[in-house]
Amino acid sequence: MELLVASAIGILTAAGLYLVLRLRTFPVIMGMSLLTYAVNVFLFASGRLTIGAPPILTDATTYTDPLPQALVLTAIVISFGMTAVVVMIALGAYLGADDDHVNDPADAQDDLEDLT
Amino acid sequence: MSLFLIVALPFLGALLPGLMSSAGRTACAGVTFTFSLAAFIGLLSHVPAVFAGDVVQTGVDWLPLLGLNFNLMLDGLGFFFALLILGIGLLIITYARYYLSRDDNMGEFFTYLLLFQGAMVGIVLSDNILLLLVFWELTSLSSFLLIGYWKHLPEGRQGARMALAVTGMGGLAMIGGMLILGQIVGSYDLSVILQNREMIQDSPLYLPALILILLGCFTKSAQFPFHFWLPHAMAAPTPVSAYLHSATMVKAGIFLMARMWPVLSGSTEWFVIVTGAGLITMVLGAVIGLFKHDLKALLAFSTVSHLGLITMLLGTSTAFGAMAAVFHILNHATFKAALFMSAGIIDHEAHTRDIRRLGGLRKLMPVTFVIATLASLSMAGIPFLNGFLSKEMMLEEAYHTVLFGSHWLVPALATLGALFSAAYCFRLISHVFLGPVRDDYPAKPHDPGFGMWGPPALLVVLVVVIGCAPFLAEPFVKVVTYAVLGKTAALPDAHLKIWHGLVPALYMSAAAVVGGLIVLGLFKPLLRAWDAAPRPEAKVIFDGIIAGAVAAARGLIHSLHNGAFSRYAAIFAVTVVAAGYHAWTTGTIAAPTRLVQPVDPVSVGGWLMLVVATCGLVFLHRNRLLSLILIGIVGLMVSVAFVYFSAPDLAMTQITVEVVTIILLLLALNFLPNQTPIESTVLRRVRDGGVAIAGGLATTAIAYYYLVRDTVAPSISEFHLANSYKGGGGTNVVNVILVDFRGFDTYGEIIVLGIAALLIYALTETLLNGPVRARLLNRLPDQPRAGDMHPMMMVVLTRVIMPVVLMVGFYIFLRGHNEPGGGFIAGLIVSIAVVMQYMASGFSWASARLRYPYHGVIGAGVLIAGLTGIGSWFVGKPFLTSDFTYVRIPPFEKFELATAALFDLGVFLAVVGAVMLSLESFSRLARRAHVEDNDHPMDIDPSREISREGV
């Protein structure tokens, strides 16, 4: 089970990184969303995995770690705010310049030339 | 007077000259003079204590955990320097009133001058080295403003920049040295540090600390090889030169060496570095000074030379050397400030300071002639003037100093320095004042008014009085020397007197004076030889170093930071992975301590869905709508995982955030292209894939390794579980953490969320008021529009479920303290309910029914949460201390009332406001673009048709 979660985090990170390295704003935003999932699950998993023991006080003796959950809960909400801001910036740039490249036009050219 | 007030008065006074400048120049100078005088009198009120050998101390804690305390102390040394700073300051203020012309902004000048004065007084009265550093940097900044006061002169600007670069660099080094010193001793208080000589000198960090502190001192006091900035700083108005560059700022480095003398001196390193640098500076400054034609440049190099002399004396580490240094500081301050002011008078009256264009001023400016001649002769070391006395002591000390095993090296160099010093003094007198009267001065020279010659005359009176009756100054010099020595050495049994008998120093002194006269006689051939000799030009070297540093920084930054976002992201990812790999390979990893939990088919199914959706997203990301659907699947699977691993709160938050995020992205996609074109080369995609796979493997590895191990240190979670009900009154520990244990964090987070929403709103406003507006209005939709944009089914459905959703939100909010739920989740649910109304009936219909603007909702939320926190102050508890109680109102069951619920209400409102403001901003763009305003809830409304027919 641990390996499933760990590999899921890894796959989300890899896909997120790949999309963040794309040249247009929309895939970059998608990539950042995937990285957000990866980071949130990663932080959540730092409380270790427990099945069937939510941190709601009852007569039970064991509970899962509540602290990472509290941290991740606010992180999820904040990440919505972050995504919204980034989307707005991307939209503003596109509407203003009719171009949704993430790199400076001149420098992006350099960047492509460097690679080839 | 309190020491605090003495330091504060100049700073307080600095507020006024700017305000007074319209009241006239005399008023402006007057208010400056008054504040300086008040501080001066305050200082004098401590005379009895200082002469009794007491140390006056006062202080308040500023940042005690950092060791930074606002501690001040006044001993003989501090008193001496404060007296120089404030006393000469008073003379300079008087002088500057008459020196500055009507075109100069006097308010600005005196503001800077008082800032500088306060910073200097702060340095010499600090009893905490961190506080001293603060004042030290303030002097660098205020002297920058003063040197560059004539902003229209390029030399002024360049000189100010050079002075700031050199002294600022030294200041940085000194911060390092002081921090090391504080680390060695364990305290940053000077009075503690000064008691720990052995601890400091035995420490292996002594040498680095010494070098760094000396770098600060040498740059400030223009010691070789940092002497070059001082002559360039002469572009400043002459009162500034007289004040900063003769009497005060350049002595700050000397002051610090004297202050630290009890703990730093005495070692071989100190002796070699300080005496060596002092000797070189002394000789070099004197030789260069002789050949300068600009009167102020000559004086600048002579200052460099005399500072070298004092440094050399402090370097010898003997009590007699320290006493000679103290005496020479006093003497140099008197004659050099007088000389600078005389140079200013000549410049002011003759409109030139070029020695080659002057001469014969003796008859035209008799008063100035007397003042400048007496001061120059004192500097040359002629008997019955104070310069003679301290120069004798210096030569006496040099005679006994052995450097590098040589008995003659120091005495010879000291005599050579004194010789050239005498030579430039004689040159100054003979080439400026003696000789025939000329008829080609740029202006007709004459003596100025008393306001300008009074201050230097007063100093020259001191020069003569101390020179003739040194016993008058002796008690004072001994008090200061006692403070310099601390407890390390006894006060030397020497007296200040004119005649010591036929001692070697007298012969050396006589040789220097005679040699000086001979050099003056040979001045013309010497000058030709000097002009012909190749010399390194300090400014060229300095400019070259600066240009090189700028080019290197630019090269480094441009290769990393070239405007290509993809490159930054790739560099960042690779660096993080590399750092992690390094830690992984070099660290040690303990054996697993947790059992791996078994895998069941349902989890594998969920995992597969997540993996397939993620991979699909990577390969199909060019189709943007499809990628939104795929990312929705990913979010859903993450929510399911949260449920599965005992995190119901997270699952509810994730799924509601998922809904609003997808709506938001759909709104954005409305404007963006639907496809991403293929642009990157195969090579680039392979490279990015490599980076991505490396990052993925790294996170997998680290996640797996910690998942099968327990935490190294015991977690603080146990505390939260144990106290959630007892202390917080709730059984949902996650919610209690959010609104109670970590309420302050949450408070910060809702503020961040609010700021993000306001930022989006502001960006929208900017876009809609700019050129984008026209483009939006003319934009044609790239997709066919729906014929029925607000379908009746959806309108009816959303209206029906609105109250239900609100009820659910209310329920989730209320139960949050004890069951999964709470303000965040309730806020998101209610937002979704409202967003659905927008979706069903359109923006204008919905916003017409909006009673409260969303900014206000955010503000109300933050305010309620904040006021809840402040409420605990009224019962004497810290911010955000929660309280709760149980009440029973028949016929209801017993229920809980908690202040945390009020806080959660604030969270709820902030979340609703932030989410709605963000989404609303996006739809405002859409409305601009192509959507016709509708006043009706739906496009096709049967009831409307009927009523129209009825009419």
JSON list of N, CA and C in Angstrom, two decimals, chain A residues 1-2 4 7 10 14 18 22 24 37 42 48-50 52-53 55 57 65 69 74 94-96 100-101 103-104 107 111 114-115, chain B residues 562-563 565-567 597 599 607 624 645-646 650 658 671 677 679-680 683-685 688 692 699-700 706 709 717 731 733 749 760 775:
[
{"chain": "A", "resi": 1, "resn": "MET", "atom": "N", "xyz": [0.83, -1.21, 0.00]},
{"chain": "A", "resi": 1, "resn": "MET", "atom": "CA", "xyz": [0.00, 0.00, 0.00]},
{"chain": "A", "resi": 1, "resn": "MET", "atom": "C", "xyz": [0.87, 1.26, 0.00]},
{"chain": "A", "resi": 2, "resn": "GLU", "atom": "N", "xyz": [1.94, 1.21, 0.83]},
{"chain": "A", "resi": 2, "resn": "GLU", "atom": "CA", "xyz": [2.84, 2.35, 0.89]},
{"chain": "A", "resi": 2, "resn": "GLU", "atom": "C", "xyz": [3.45, 2.64, -0.48]},
{"chain": "A", "resi": 4, "resn": "LEU", "atom": "N", "xyz": [2.16, 1.97, -3.36]},
{"chain": "A", "resi": 4, "resn": "LEU", "atom": "CA", "xyz": [1.15, 2.55, -4.25]},
{"chain": "A", "resi": 4, "resn": "LEU", "atom": "C", "xyz": [1.09, 4.06, -4.06]},
{"chain": "A", "resi": 7, "resn": "SER", "atom": "N", "xyz": [4.36, 5.74, -5.23]},
{"chain": "A", "resi": 7, "resn": "SER", "atom": "CA", "xyz": [4.49, 5.82, -6.69]},
{"chain": "A", "resi": 7, "resn": "SER", "atom": "C", "xyz": [3.48, 6.80, -7.26]},
{"chain": "A", "resi": 10, "resn": "GLY", "atom": "N", "xyz": [4.98, 10.07, -7.00]},
{"chain": "A", "resi": 10, "resn": "GLY", "atom": "CA", "xyz": [6.05, 10.22, -7.99]},
{"chain": "A", "resi": 10, "resn": "GLY", "atom": "C", "xyz": [5.50, 10.47, -9.37]},
{"chain": "A", "resi": 14, "resn": "ALA", "atom": "N", "xyz": [6.16, 13.70, -11.63]},
{"chain": "A", "resi": 14, "resn": "ALA", "atom": "CA", "xyz": [6.80, 13.62, -12.94]},
{"chain": "A", "resi": 14, "resn": "ALA", "atom": "C", "xyz": [5.93, 14.28, -14.00]},
{"chain": "A", "resi": 18, "resn": "TYR", "atom": "N", "xyz": [6.86, 17.67, -16.10]},
{"chain": "A", "resi": 18, "resn": "TYR", "atom": "CA", "xyz": [6.92, 17.68, -17.56]},
{"chain": "A", "resi": 18, "resn": "TYR", "atom": "C", "xyz": [6.02, 18.79, -18.11]},
{"chain": "A", "resi": 22, "resn": "ARG", "atom": "N", "xyz": [6.52, 22.91, -20.31]},
{"chain": "A", "resi": 22, "resn": "ARG", "atom": "CA", "xyz": [6.00, 23.22, -21.65]},
{"chain": "A", "resi": 22, "resn": "ARG", "atom": "C", "xyz": [6.08, 24.73, -21.91]},
{"chain": "A", "resi": 24, "resn": "ARG", "atom": "N", "xyz": [3.62, 26.77, -23.31]},
{"chain": "A", "resi": 24, "resn": "ARG", "atom": "CA", "xyz": [2.40, 27.58, -23.29]},
{"chain": "A", "resi": 24, "resn": "ARG", "atom": "C", "xyz": [1.82, 27.64, -21.89]},
{"chain": "A", "resi": 37, "resn": "TYR", "atom": "N", "xyz": [-1.27, 18.59, -6.27]},
{"chain": "A", "resi": 37, "resn": "TYR", "atom": "CA", "xyz": [-1.76, 17.30, -5.74]},
{"chain": "A", "resi": 37, "resn": "TYR", "atom": "C", "xyz": [-0.62, 16.52, -5.11]},
{"chain": "A", "resi": 42, "resn": "PHE", "atom": "N", "xyz": [1.88, 14.26, -0.51]},
{"chain": "A", "resi": 42, "resn": "PHE", "atom": "CA", "xyz": [3.17, 14.03, 0.14]},
{"chain": "A", "resi": 42, "resn": "PHE", "atom": "C", "xyz": [3.14, 14.52, 1.59]},
{"chain": "A", "resi": 48, "resn": "ARG", "atom": "N", "xyz": [1.96, 9.35, 7.98]},
{"chain": "A", "resi": 48, "resn": "ARG", "atom": "CA", "xyz": [1.90, 7.91, 7.74]},
{"chain": "A", "resi": 48, "resn": "ARG", "atom": "C", "xyz": [0.46, 7.49, 7.39]},
{"chain": "A", "resi": 49, "resn": "LEU", "atom": "N", "xyz": [0.33, 6.31, 6.80]},
{"chain": "A", "resi": 49, "resn": "LEU", "atom": "CA", "xyz": [-0.97, 5.89, 6.30]},
{"chain": "A", "resi": 49, "resn": "LEU", "atom": "C", "xyz": [-1.71, 5.06, 7.35]},
{"chain": "A", "resi": 50, "resn": "THR", "atom": "N", "xyz": [-2.91, 5.48, 7.66]},
{"chain": "A", "resi": 50, "resn": "THR", "atom": "CA", "xyz": [-3.73, 4.73, 8.60]},
{"chain": "A", "resi": 50, "resn": "THR", "atom": "C", "xyz": [-5.10, 4.55, 7.97]},
{"chain": "A", "resi": 52, "resn": "GLY", "atom": "N", "xyz": [-9.06, 3.65, 8.39]},
{"chain": "A", "resi": 52, "resn": "GLY", "atom": "CA", "xyz": [-10.19, 3.47, 9.30]},
{"chain": "A", "resi": 52, "resn": "GLY", "atom": "C", "xyz": [-10.00, 4.03, 10.69]},
{"chain": "A", "resi": 53, "resn": "ALA", "atom": "N", "xyz": [-9.21, 5.07, 10.84]},
{"chain": "A", "resi": 53, "resn": "ALA", "atom": "CA", "xyz": [-9.05, 5.68, 12.17]},
{"chain": "A", "resi": 53, "resn": "ALA", "atom": "C", "xyz": [-9.03, 7.19, 12.04]},
{"chain": "A", "resi": 55, "resn": "PRO", "atom": "N", "xyz": [-9.35, 11.17, 12.71]},
{"chain": "A", "resi": 55, "resn": "PRO", "atom": "CA", "xyz": [-9.06, 11.88, 13.96]},
{"chain": "A", "resi": 55, "resn": "PRO", "atom": "C", "xyz": [-10.30, 12.54, 14.55]},
{"chain": "A", "resi": 57, "resn": "LEU", "atom": "N", "xyz": [-12.61, 12.17, 17.75]},
{"chain": "A", "resi": 57, "resn": "LEU", "atom": "CA", "xyz": [-12.47, 11.48, 19.03]},
{"chain": "A", "resi": 57, "resn": "LEU", "atom": "C", "xyz": [-13.74, 10.65, 19.33]},
{"chain": "A", "resi": 65, "resn": "ASP", "atom": "N", "xyz": [-2.72, 10.62, 12.45]},
{"chain": "A", "resi": 65, "resn": "ASP", "atom": "CA", "xyz": [-2.10, 11.88, 12.83]},
{"chain": "A", "resi": 65, "resn": "ASP", "atom": "C", "xyz": [-2.92, 13.07, 12.31]},
{"chain": "A", "resi": 69, "resn": "GLN", "atom": "N", "xyz": [-3.08, 16.71, 8.40]},
{"chain": "A", "resi": 69, "resn": "GLN", "atom": "CA", "xyz": [-4.38, 16.95, 7.77]},
{"chain": "A", "resi": 69, "resn": "GLN", "atom": "C", "xyz": [-4.77, 18.41, 7.88]},
{"chain": "A", "resi": 74, "resn": "THR", "atom": "N", "xyz": [-5.67, 23.58, 4.76]},
{"chain": "A", "resi": 74, "resn": "THR", "atom": "CA", "xyz": [-5.51, 24.99, 4.35]},
{"chain": "A", "resi": 74, "resn": "THR", "atom": "C", "xyz": [-4.71, 25.07, 3.06]},
{"chain": "A", "resi": 94, "resn": "TYR", "atom": "N", "xyz": [-2.35, 36.78, -22.22]},
{"chain": "A", "resi": 94, "resn": "TYR", "atom": "CA", "xyz": [-2.83, 36.33, -23.53]},
{"chain": "A", "resi": 94, "resn": "TYR", "atom": "C", "xyz": [-3.72, 37.40, -24.17]},
{"chain": "A", "resi": 95, "resn": "LEU", "atom": "N", "xyz": [-4.64, 37.95, -23.38]},
{"chain": "A", "resi": 95, "resn": "LEU", "atom": "CA", "xyz": [-5.54, 38.95, -23.94]},
{"chain": "A", "resi": 95, "resn": "LEU", "atom": "C", "xyz": [-4.78, 40.21, -24.32]},
{"chain": "A", "resi": 96, "resn": "GLY", "atom": "N", "xyz": [-3.73, 40.52, -23.54]},
{"chain": "A", "resi": 96, "resn": "GLY", "atom": "CA", "xyz": [-2.99, 41.75, -23.81]},
{"chain": "A", "resi": 96, "resn": "GLY", "atom": "C", "xyz": [-2.08, 41.63, -25.02]},
{"chain": "A", "resi": 100, "resn": "ASP", "atom": "N", "xyz": [0.32, 33.21, -25.82]},
{"chain": "A", "resi": 100, "resn": "ASP", "atom": "CA", "xyz": [0.31, 32.53, -24.52]},
{"chain": "A", "resi": 100, "resn": "ASP", "atom": "C", "xyz": [1.58, 31.74, -24.27]},
{"chain": "A", "resi": 101, "resn": "HIS", "atom": "N", "xyz": [2.70, 32.25, -24.82]},
{"chain": "A", "resi": 101, "resn": "HIS", "atom": "CA", "xyz": [3.99, 31.64, -24.47]},
{"chain": "A", "resi": 101, "resn": "HIS", "atom": "C", "xyz": [4.38, 32.03, -23.05]},
{"chain": "A", "resi": 103, "resn": "ASN", "atom": "N", "xyz": [7.64, 32.05, -22.10]},
{"chain": "A", "resi": 103, "resn": "ASN", "atom": "CA", "xyz": [8.98, 32.64, -22.12]},
{"chain": "A", "resi": 103, "resn": "ASN", "atom": "C", "xyz": [8.97, 33.97, -22.86]},
{"chain": "A", "resi": 104, "resn": "ASP", "atom": "N", "xyz": [9.94, 34.84, -22.51]},
{"chain": "A", "resi": 104, "resn": "ASP", "atom": "CA", "xyz": [10.12, 36.07, -23.25]},
{"chain": "A", "resi": 104, "resn": "ASP", "atom": "C", "xyz": [10.38, 35.72, -24.71]},
{"chain": "A", "resi": 107, "resn": "ASP", "atom": "N", "xyz": [14.17, 35.83, -25.64]},
{"chain": "A", "resi": 107, "resn": "ASP", "atom": "CA", "xyz": [14.98, 34.87, -24.90]},
{"chain": "A", "resi": 107, "resn": "ASP", "atom": "C", "xyz": [14.56, 33.44, -25.19]},
{"chain": "A", "resi": 111, "resn": "ASP", "atom": "N", "xyz": [16.71, 30.28, -26.12]},
{"chain": "A", "resi": 111, "resn": "ASP", "atom": "CA", "xyz": [16.61, 29.02, -25.40]},
{"chain": "A", "resi": 111, "resn": "ASP", "atom": "C", "xyz": [16.49, 27.87, -26.38]},
{"chain": "A", "resi": 114, "resn": "ASP", "atom": "N", "xyz": [19.81, 27.38, -28.09]},
{"chain": "A", "resi": 114, "resn": "ASP", "atom": "CA", "xyz": [20.78, 26.72, -27.22]},
{"chain": "A", "resi": 114, "resn": "ASP", "atom": "C", "xyz": [20.65, 25.21, -27.31]},
{"chain": "A", "resi": 115, "resn": "LEU", "atom": "N", "xyz": [19.41, 24.79, -27.45]},
{"chain": "A", "resi": 115, "resn": "LEU", "atom": "CA", "xyz": [19.16, 23.36, -27.37]},
{"chain": "A", "resi": 115, "resn": "LEU", "atom": "C", "xyz": [19.53, 22.65, -28.65]},
{"chain": "B", "resi": 562, "resn": "ASN", "atom": "N", "xyz": [17.32, 34.35, -17.89]},
{"chain": "B", "resi": 562, "resn": "ASN", "atom": "CA", "xyz": [17.31, 35.06, -19.17]},
{"chain": "B", "resi": 562, "resn": "ASN", "atom": "C", "xyz": [15.92, 35.35, -19.67]},
{"chain": "B", "resi": 563, "resn": "GLY", "atom": "N", "xyz": [14.91, 35.28, -18.81]},
{"chain": "B", "resi": 563, "resn": "GLY", "atom": "CA", "xyz": [13.56, 35.59, -19.25]},
{"chain": "B", "resi": 563, "resn": "GLY", "atom": "C", "xyz": [12.80, 34.37, -19.71]},
{"chain": "B", "resi": 565, "resn": "PHE", "atom": "N", "xyz": [11.00, 31.28, -18.67]},
{"chain": "B", "resi": 565, "resn": "PHE", "atom": "CA", "xyz": [10.48, 30.65, -17.46]},
{"chain": "B", "resi": 565, "resn": "PHE", "atom": "C", "xyz": [10.82, 29.16, -17.43]},
{"chain": "B", "resi": 566, "resn": "SER", "atom": "N", "xyz": [10.73, 28.50, -18.58]},
{"chain": "B", "resi": 566, "resn": "SER", "atom": "CA", "xyz": [10.99, 27.06, -18.62]},
{"chain": "B", "resi": 566, "resn": "SER", "atom": "C", "xyz": [12.38, 26.75, -18.11]},
{"chain": "B", "resi": 567, "resn": "ARG", "atom": "N", "xyz": [13.30, 27.65, -18.45]},
{"chain": "B", "resi": 567, "resn": "ARG", "atom": "CA", "xyz": [14.68, 27.41, -18.02]},
{"chain": "B", "resi": 567, "resn": "ARG", "atom": "C", "xyz": [14.79, 27.49, -16.49]},
{"chain": "B", "resi": 597, "resn": "GLN", "atom": "N", "xyz": [1.55, -2.20, 4.65]},
{"chain": "B", "resi": 597, "resn": "GLN", "atom": "CA", "xyz": [0.17, -2.66, 4.73]},
{"chain": "B", "resi": 597, "resn": "GLN", "atom": "C", "xyz": [-0.22, -3.39, 3.45]},
{"chain": "B", "resi": 599, "resn": "VAL", "atom": "N", "xyz": [-2.15, -4.75, 0.15]},
{"chain": "B", "resi": 599, "resn": "VAL", "atom": "CA", "xyz": [-2.84, -4.06, -0.94]},
{"chain": "B", "resi": 599, "resn": "VAL", "atom": "C", "xyz": [-4.15, -4.79, -1.23]},
{"chain": "B", "resi": 607, "resn": "TRP", "atom": "N", "xyz": [-5.70, 3.44, -7.81]},
{"chain": "B", "resi": 607, "resn": "TRP", "atom": "CA", "xyz": [-4.35, 3.81, -8.23]},
{"chain": "B", "resi": 607, "resn": "TRP", "atom": "C", "xyz": [-4.26, 3.81, -9.76]},
{"chain": "B", "resi": 624, "resn": "ARG", "atom": "N", "xyz": [-7.12, 20.85, -24.75]},
{"chain": "B", "resi": 624, "resn": "ARG", "atom": "CA", "xyz": [-7.22, 21.46, -23.44]},
{"chain": "B", "resi": 624, "resn": "ARG", "atom": "C", "xyz": [-8.49, 21.07, -22.70]},
{"chain": "B", "resi": 645, "resn": "PHE", "atom": "N", "xyz": [-7.75, 6.88, 3.57]},
{"chain": "B", "resi": 645, "resn": "PHE", "atom": "CA", "xyz": [-6.72, 6.96, 4.61]},
{"chain": "B", "resi": 645, "resn": "PHE", "atom": "C", "xyz": [-7.14, 7.86, 5.77]},
{"chain": "B", "resi": 646, "resn": "SER", "atom": "N", "xyz": [-8.40, 7.79, 6.17]},
{"chain": "B", "resi": 646, "resn": "SER", "atom": "CA", "xyz": [-8.89, 8.40, 7.41]},
{"chain": "B", "resi": 646, "resn": "SER", "atom": "C", "xyz": [-8.77, 9.92, 7.44]},
{"chain": "B", "resi": 650, "resn": "LEU", "atom": "N", "xyz": [-10.25, 16.34, 4.70]},
{"chain": "B", "resi": 650, "resn": "LEU", "atom": "CA", "xyz": [-9.49, 16.64, 3.50]},
{"chain": "B", "resi": 650, "resn": "LEU", "atom": "C", "xyz": [-10.26, 16.25, 2.26]},
{"chain": "B", "resi": 658, "resn": "GLU", "atom": "N", "xyz": [-12.14, 21.10, -5.99]},
{"chain": "B", "resi": 658, "resn": "GLU", "atom": "CA", "xyz": [-12.08, 20.57, -7.34]},
{"chain": "B", "resi": 658, "resn": "GLU", "atom": "C", "xyz": [-13.17, 21.20, -8.21]},
{"chain": "B", "resi": 671, "resn": "PHE", "atom": "N", "xyz": [-11.46, 31.87, -23.19]},
{"chain": "B", "resi": 671, "resn": "PHE", "atom": "CA", "xyz": [-10.70, 32.88, -23.93]},
{"chain": "B", "resi": 671, "resn": "PHE", "atom": "C", "xyz": [-9.44, 32.32, -24.55]},
{"chain": "B", "resi": 677, "resn": "PRO", "atom": "N", "xyz": [-0.35, 24.04, -29.63]},
{"chain": "B", "resi": 677, "resn": "PRO", "atom": "CA", "xyz": [0.38, 23.57, -30.82]},
{"chain": "B", "resi": 677, "resn": "PRO", "atom": "C", "xyz": [1.66, 22.85, -30.43]},
{"chain": "B", "resi": 679, "resn": "GLU", "atom": "N", "xyz": [5.39, 22.65, -30.53]},
{"chain": "B", "resi": 679, "resn": "GLU", "atom": "CA", "xyz": [6.47, 23.61, -30.78]},
{"chain": "B", "resi": 679, "resn": "GLU", "atom": "C", "xyz": [7.83, 23.06, -30.43]},
{"chain": "B", "resi": 680, "resn": "SER", "atom": "N", "xyz": [7.89, 22.31, -29.33]},
{"chain": "B", "resi": 680, "resn": "SER", "atom": "CA", "xyz": [9.21, 21.92, -28.85]},
{"chain": "B", "resi": 680, "resn": "SER", "atom": "C", "xyz": [9.76, 20.79, -29.70]},
{"chain": "B", "resi": 683, "resn": "LEU", "atom": "N", "xyz": [14.19, 16.66, -29.10]},
{"chain": "B", "resi": 683, "resn": "LEU", "atom": "CA", "xyz": [15.30, 16.70, -28.14]},
{"chain": "B", "resi": 683, "resn": "LEU", "atom": "C", "xyz": [14.84, 17.36, -26.84]},
{"chain": "B", "resi": 684, "resn": "ARG", "atom": "N", "xyz": [14.14, 18.45, -27.01]},
{"chain": "B", "resi": 684, "resn": "ARG", "atom": "CA", "xyz": [13.68, 19.18, -25.83]},
{"chain": "B", "resi": 684, "resn": "ARG", "atom": "C", "xyz": [12.71, 18.34, -25.03]},
{"chain": "B", "resi": 685, "resn": "ARG", "atom": "N", "xyz": [11.82, 17.65, -25.73]},
{"chain": "B", "resi": 685, "resn": "ARG", "atom": "CA", "xyz": [10.85, 16.83, -25.01]},
{"chain": "B", "resi": 685, "resn": "ARG", "atom": "C", "xyz": [11.53, 15.69, -24.28]},
{"chain": "B", "resi": 688, "resn": "ASP", "atom": "N", "xyz": [13.12, 17.28, -21.19]},
{"chain": "B", "resi": 688, "resn": "ASP", "atom": "CA", "xyz": [12.11, 17.56, -20.16]},
{"chain": "B", "resi": 688, "resn": "ASP", "atom": "C", "xyz": [11.61, 16.27, -19.53]},
{"chain": "B", "resi": 692, "resn": "ALA", "atom": "N", "xyz": [11.69, 15.27, -15.67]},
{"chain": "B", "resi": 692, "resn": "ALA", "atom": "CA", "xyz": [10.45, 14.89, -15.00]},
{"chain": "B", "resi": 692, "resn": "ALA", "atom": "C", "xyz": [10.59, 13.52, -14.35]},
{"chain": "B", "resi": 699, "resn": "THR", "atom": "N", "xyz": [10.88, 11.81, -5.73]},
{"chain": "B", "resi": 699, "resn": "THR", "atom": "CA", "xyz": [9.78, 11.94, -4.76]},
{"chain": "B", "resi": 699, "resn": "THR", "atom": "C", "xyz": [9.23, 10.58, -4.37]},
{"chain": "B", "resi": 700, "resn": "THR", "atom": "N", "xyz": [9.18, 9.65, -5.34]},
{"chain": "B", "resi": 700, "resn": "THR", "atom": "CA", "xyz": [8.72, 8.30, -4.98]},
{"chain": "B", "resi": 700, "resn": "THR", "atom": "C", "xyz": [9.62, 7.71, -3.91]},
{"chain": "B", "resi": 706, "resn": "TYR", "atom": "N", "xyz": [10.06, 7.28, 3.83]},
{"chain": "B", "resi": 706, "resn": "TYR", "atom": "CA", "xyz": [9.54, 7.71, 5.12]},
{"chain": "B", "resi": 706, "resn": "TYR", "atom": "C", "xyz": [8.23, 7.04, 5.49]},
{"chain": "B", "resi": 709, "resn": "ARG", "atom": "N", "xyz": [8.92, 4.12, 7.72]},
{"chain": "B", "resi": 709, "resn": "ARG", "atom": "CA", "xyz": [9.67, 4.39, 8.95]},
{"chain": "B", "resi": 709, "resn": "ARG", "atom": "C", "xyz": [8.86, 5.31, 9.84]},
{"chain": "B", "resi": 717, "resn": "SER", "atom": "N", "xyz": [1.68, 15.53, 17.61]},
{"chain": "B", "resi": 717, "resn": "SER", "atom": "CA", "xyz": [0.26, 15.27, 17.37]},
{"chain": "B", "resi": 717, "resn": "SER", "atom": "C", "xyz": [-0.43, 14.71, 18.60]},
{"chain": "B", "resi": 731, "resn": "THR", "atom": "N", "xyz": [-14.43, 17.41, 19.18]},
{"chain": "B", "resi": 731, "resn": "THR", "atom": "CA", "xyz": [-13.91, 16.05, 18.98]},
{"chain": "B", "resi": 731, "resn": "THR", "atom": "C", "xyz": [-13.28, 15.89, 17.60]},
{"chain": "B", "resi": 733, "resn": "VAL", "atom": "N", "xyz": [-10.48, 16.65, 15.70]},
{"chain": "B", "resi": 733, "resn": "VAL", "atom": "CA", "xyz": [-9.18, 17.23, 16.06]},
{"chain": "B", "resi": 733, "resn": "VAL", "atom": "C", "xyz": [-8.65, 18.15, 14.96]},
{"chain": "B", "resi": 749, "resn": "GLU", "atom": "N", "xyz": [-3.80, 32.53, 6.88]},
{"chain": "B", "resi": 749, "resn": "GLU", "atom": "CA", "xyz": [-4.16, 31.91, 5.60]},
{"chain": "B", "resi": 749, "resn": "GLU", "atom": "C", "xyz": [-5.40, 32.54, 4.99]},
{"chain": "B", "resi": 760, "resn": "ILE", "atom": "N", "xyz": [-6.78, 39.25, -7.97]},
{"chain": "B", "resi": 760, "resn": "ILE", "atom": "CA", "xyz": [-7.47, 38.86, -9.19]},
{"chain": "B", "resi": 760, "resn": "ILE", "atom": "C", "xyz": [-8.44, 39.97, -9.61]},
{"chain": "B", "resi": 775, "resn": "ARG", "atom": "N", "xyz": [-10.32, 44.97, -27.38]},
{"chain": "B", "resi": 775, "resn": "ARG", "atom": "CA", "xyz": [-10.12, 43.68, -28.02]},
{"chain": "B", "resi": 775, "resn": "ARG", "atom": "C", "xyz": [-11.21, 42.68, -27.63]}
]
